[in-house]
mmCIF file of C-alpha atoms in Angstrom:
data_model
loop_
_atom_site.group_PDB
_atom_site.id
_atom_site.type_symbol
_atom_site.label_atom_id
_atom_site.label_comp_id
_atom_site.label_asym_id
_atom_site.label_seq_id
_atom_site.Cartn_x
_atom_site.Cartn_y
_atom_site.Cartn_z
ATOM 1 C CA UNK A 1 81.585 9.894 -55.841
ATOM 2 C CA UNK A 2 82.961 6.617 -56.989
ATOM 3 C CA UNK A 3 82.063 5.331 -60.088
ATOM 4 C CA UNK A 4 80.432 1.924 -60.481
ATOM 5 C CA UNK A 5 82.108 -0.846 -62.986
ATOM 6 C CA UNK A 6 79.308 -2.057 -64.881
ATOM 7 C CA UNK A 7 80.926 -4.607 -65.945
ATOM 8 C CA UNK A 8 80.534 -6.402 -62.235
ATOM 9 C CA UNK A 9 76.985 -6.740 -60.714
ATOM 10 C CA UNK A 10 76.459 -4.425 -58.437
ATOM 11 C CA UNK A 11 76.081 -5.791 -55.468
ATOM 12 C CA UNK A 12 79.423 -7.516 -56.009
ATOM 13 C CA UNK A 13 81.123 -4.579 -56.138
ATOM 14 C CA UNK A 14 82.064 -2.616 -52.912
ATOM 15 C CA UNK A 15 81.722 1.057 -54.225
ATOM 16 C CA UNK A 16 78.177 0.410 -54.866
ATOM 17 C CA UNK A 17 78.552 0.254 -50.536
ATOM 18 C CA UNK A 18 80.523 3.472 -50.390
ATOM 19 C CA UNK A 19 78.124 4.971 -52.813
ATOM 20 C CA UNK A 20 74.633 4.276 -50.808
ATOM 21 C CA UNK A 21 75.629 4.036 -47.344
ATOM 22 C CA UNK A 22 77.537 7.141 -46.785
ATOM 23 C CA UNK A 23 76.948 7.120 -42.935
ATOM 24 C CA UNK A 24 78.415 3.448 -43.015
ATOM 25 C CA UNK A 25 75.164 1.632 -41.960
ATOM 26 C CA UNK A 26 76.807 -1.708 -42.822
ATOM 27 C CA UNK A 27 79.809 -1.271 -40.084
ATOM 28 C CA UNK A 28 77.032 -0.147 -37.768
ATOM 29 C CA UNK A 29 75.008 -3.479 -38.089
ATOM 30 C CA UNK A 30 78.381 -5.517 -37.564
ATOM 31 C CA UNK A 31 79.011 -3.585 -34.217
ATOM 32 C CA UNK A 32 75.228 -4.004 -33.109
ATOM 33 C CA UNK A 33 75.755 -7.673 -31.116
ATOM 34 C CA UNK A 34 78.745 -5.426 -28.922
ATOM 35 C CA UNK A 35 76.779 -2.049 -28.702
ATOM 36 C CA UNK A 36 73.943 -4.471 -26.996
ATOM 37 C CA UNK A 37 76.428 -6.003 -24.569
ATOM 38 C CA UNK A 38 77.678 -3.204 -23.696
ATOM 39 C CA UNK A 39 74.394 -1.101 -23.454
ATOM 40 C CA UNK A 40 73.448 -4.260 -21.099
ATOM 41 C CA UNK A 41 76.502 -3.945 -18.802
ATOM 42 C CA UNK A 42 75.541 -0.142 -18.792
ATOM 43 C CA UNK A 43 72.525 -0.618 -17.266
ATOM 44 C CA UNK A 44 73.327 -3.077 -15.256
ATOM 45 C CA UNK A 45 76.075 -1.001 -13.763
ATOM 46 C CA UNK A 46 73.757 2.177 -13.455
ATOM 47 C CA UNK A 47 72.566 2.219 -9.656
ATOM 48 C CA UNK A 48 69.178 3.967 -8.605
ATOM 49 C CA UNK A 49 67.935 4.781 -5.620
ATOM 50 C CA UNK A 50 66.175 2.420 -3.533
ATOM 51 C CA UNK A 51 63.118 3.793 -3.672
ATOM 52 C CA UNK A 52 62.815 3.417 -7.766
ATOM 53 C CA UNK A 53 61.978 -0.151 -6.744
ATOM 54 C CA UNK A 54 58.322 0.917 -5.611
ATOM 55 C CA UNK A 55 56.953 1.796 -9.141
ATOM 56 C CA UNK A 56 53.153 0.652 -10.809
ATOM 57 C CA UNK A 57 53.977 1.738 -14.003
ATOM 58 C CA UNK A 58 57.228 3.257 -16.520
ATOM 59 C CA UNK A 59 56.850 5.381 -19.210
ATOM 60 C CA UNK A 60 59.662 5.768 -21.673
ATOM 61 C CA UNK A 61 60.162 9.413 -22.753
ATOM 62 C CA UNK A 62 61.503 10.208 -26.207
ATOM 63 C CA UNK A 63 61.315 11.331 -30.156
ATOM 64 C CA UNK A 64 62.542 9.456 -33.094
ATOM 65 C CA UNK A 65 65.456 7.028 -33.074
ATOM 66 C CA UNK A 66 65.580 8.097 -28.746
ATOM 67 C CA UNK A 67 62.211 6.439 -28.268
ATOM 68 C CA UNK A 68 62.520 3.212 -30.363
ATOM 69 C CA UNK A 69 64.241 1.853 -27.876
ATOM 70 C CA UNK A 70 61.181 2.261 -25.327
ATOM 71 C CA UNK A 71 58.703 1.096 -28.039
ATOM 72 C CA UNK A 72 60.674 -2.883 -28.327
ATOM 73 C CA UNK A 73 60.565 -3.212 -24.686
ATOM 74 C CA UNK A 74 57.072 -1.971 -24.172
ATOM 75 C CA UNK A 75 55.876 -4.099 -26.730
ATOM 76 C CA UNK A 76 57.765 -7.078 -25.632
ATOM 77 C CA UNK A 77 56.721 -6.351 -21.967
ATOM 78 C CA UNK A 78 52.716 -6.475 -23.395
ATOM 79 C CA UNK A 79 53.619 -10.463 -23.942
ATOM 80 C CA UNK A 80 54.319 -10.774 -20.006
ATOM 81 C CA UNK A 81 52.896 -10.334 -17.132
ATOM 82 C CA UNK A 82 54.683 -7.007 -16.190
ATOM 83 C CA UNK A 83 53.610 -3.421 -14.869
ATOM 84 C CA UNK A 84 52.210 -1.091 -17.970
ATOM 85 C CA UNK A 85 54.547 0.378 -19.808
ATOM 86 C CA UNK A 86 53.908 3.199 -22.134
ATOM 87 C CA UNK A 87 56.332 4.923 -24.438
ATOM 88 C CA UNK A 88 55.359 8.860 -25.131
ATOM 89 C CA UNK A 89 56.328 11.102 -27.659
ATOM 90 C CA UNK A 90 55.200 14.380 -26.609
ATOM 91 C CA UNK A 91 56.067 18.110 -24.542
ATOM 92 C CA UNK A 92 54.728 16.152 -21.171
ATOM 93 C CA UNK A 93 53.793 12.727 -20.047
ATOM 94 C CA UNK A 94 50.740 11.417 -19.173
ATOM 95 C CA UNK A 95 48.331 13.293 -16.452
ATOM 96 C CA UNK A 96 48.129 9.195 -14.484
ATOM 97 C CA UNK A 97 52.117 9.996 -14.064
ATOM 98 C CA UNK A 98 52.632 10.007 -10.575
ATOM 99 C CA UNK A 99 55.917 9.166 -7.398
ATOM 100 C CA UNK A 100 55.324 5.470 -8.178
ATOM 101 C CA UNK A 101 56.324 5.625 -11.994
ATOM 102 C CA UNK A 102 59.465 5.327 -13.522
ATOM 103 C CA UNK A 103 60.078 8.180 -16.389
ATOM 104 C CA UNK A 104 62.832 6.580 -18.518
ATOM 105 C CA UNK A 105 63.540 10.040 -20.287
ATOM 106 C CA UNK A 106 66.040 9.449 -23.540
ATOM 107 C CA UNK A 107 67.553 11.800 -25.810
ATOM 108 C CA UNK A 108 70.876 10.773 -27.399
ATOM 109 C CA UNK A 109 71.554 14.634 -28.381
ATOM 110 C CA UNK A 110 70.240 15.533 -24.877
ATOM 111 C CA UNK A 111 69.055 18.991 -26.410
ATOM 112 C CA UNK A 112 65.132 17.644 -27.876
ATOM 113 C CA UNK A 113 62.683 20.193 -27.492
ATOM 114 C CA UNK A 114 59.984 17.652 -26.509
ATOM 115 C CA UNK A 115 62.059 15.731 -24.072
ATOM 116 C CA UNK A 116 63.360 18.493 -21.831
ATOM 117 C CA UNK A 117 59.911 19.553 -21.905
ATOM 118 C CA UNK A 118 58.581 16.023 -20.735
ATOM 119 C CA UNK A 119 61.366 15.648 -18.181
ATOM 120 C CA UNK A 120 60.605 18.948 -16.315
ATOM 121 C CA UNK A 121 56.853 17.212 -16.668
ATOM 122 C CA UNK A 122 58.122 13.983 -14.820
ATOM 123 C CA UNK A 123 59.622 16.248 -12.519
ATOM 124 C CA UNK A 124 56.543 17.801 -11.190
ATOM 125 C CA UNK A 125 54.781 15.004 -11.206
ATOM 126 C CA UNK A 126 57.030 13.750 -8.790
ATOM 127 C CA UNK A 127 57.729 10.712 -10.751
ATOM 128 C CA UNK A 128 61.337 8.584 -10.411
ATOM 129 C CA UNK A 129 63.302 9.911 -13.089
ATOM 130 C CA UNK A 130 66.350 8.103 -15.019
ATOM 131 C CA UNK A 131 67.686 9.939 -18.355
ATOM 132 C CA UNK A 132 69.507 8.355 -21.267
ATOM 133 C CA UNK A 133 71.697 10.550 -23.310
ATOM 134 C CA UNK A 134 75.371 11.240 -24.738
ATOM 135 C CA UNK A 135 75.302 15.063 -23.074
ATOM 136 C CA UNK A 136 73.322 18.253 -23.816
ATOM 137 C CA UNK A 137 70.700 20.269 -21.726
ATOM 138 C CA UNK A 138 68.851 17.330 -20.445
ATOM 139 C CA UNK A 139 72.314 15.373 -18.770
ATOM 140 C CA UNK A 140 72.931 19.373 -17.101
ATOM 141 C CA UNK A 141 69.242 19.585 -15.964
ATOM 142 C CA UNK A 142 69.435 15.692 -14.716
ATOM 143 C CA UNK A 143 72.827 16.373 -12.770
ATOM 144 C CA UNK A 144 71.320 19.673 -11.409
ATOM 145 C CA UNK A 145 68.463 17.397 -9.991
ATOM 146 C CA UNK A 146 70.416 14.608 -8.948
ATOM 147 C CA UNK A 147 68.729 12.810 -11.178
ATOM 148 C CA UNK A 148 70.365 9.172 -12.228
ATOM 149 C CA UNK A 149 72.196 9.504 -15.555
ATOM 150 C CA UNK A 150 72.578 6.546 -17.911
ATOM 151 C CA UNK A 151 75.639 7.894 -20.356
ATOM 152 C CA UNK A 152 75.729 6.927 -23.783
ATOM 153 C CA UNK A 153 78.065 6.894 -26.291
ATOM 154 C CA UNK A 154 78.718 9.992 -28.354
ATOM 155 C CA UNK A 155 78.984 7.731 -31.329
ATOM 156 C CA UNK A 156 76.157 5.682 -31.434
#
């Protein structure tokens, strides 16, 4: 553990940055303008099924830092005139969840207790599925479904 100089102030002095931000926060704020490019060229290149295009409603499926994600575009969608959008955090989605809504199901470990539950939910209720995740379970039980796959990076 470095030792800070007290003779500097502290925030002038980079080991007060290797001291409190030990999983390197700061470089991880400098990447975020190219993680969002390339999340947006991501999705862009991801290509659904036709018949995801016929959908009244999308519910975004996840827990913690997975479902934050959902929570900015639902809330910015609430400021336009857009289909509902709901973002759940729980072992199923809602009962309404039906073959015209979109379950956006996102889990960057892929291996969340909650979210494989809610994604075999999604799949009985018939709904159009699309998962978000780095690997686990959930991409195995998506690619045994045929399920569309949105890969993310291991290291995000």
């Amino acid at each position: 553990m470095p030792i800070l100089n007290t003779n500097e102030t502290t925030l002038d002095n980079p080991d007060t940055y290797v001291l409190f931000d030990p999983s390197n926060m700061e470089e991880r704020i400098k990447n975020l303008p190219k993680q969002c490019i390339e999340a947006w060229d991501n999705g862009l290149a991801l290509v659904l099924p036709k018949a995801y295009k016929n959908i009244n409603n999308v519910v975004v499926v996840g827990m913690g830092g997975s479902a934050i994600g959902g929570s900015l575009v639902s809330d910015i969608a609430s400021l336009e005139d857009t289909i509902p959008m709901l973002t759940a955090r729980e072992y199923s989605v809602p009962r309404w969840v039906n073959e015209q809504t979109l379950v956006v199901v996102s889990s960057h470990s892929g291996n969340t207790e909650e979210t494989i539950s809610a994604f075999h939910s999604s799949l009985n209720a018939k709904a159009k599925i699309v998962v978000m995740t780095a690997g686990g379970a959930l991409k195995k039980i998506a690619s045994g479904n045929n399920v569309p796959i949105l890969d993310l990076p291991d290291n995000a």
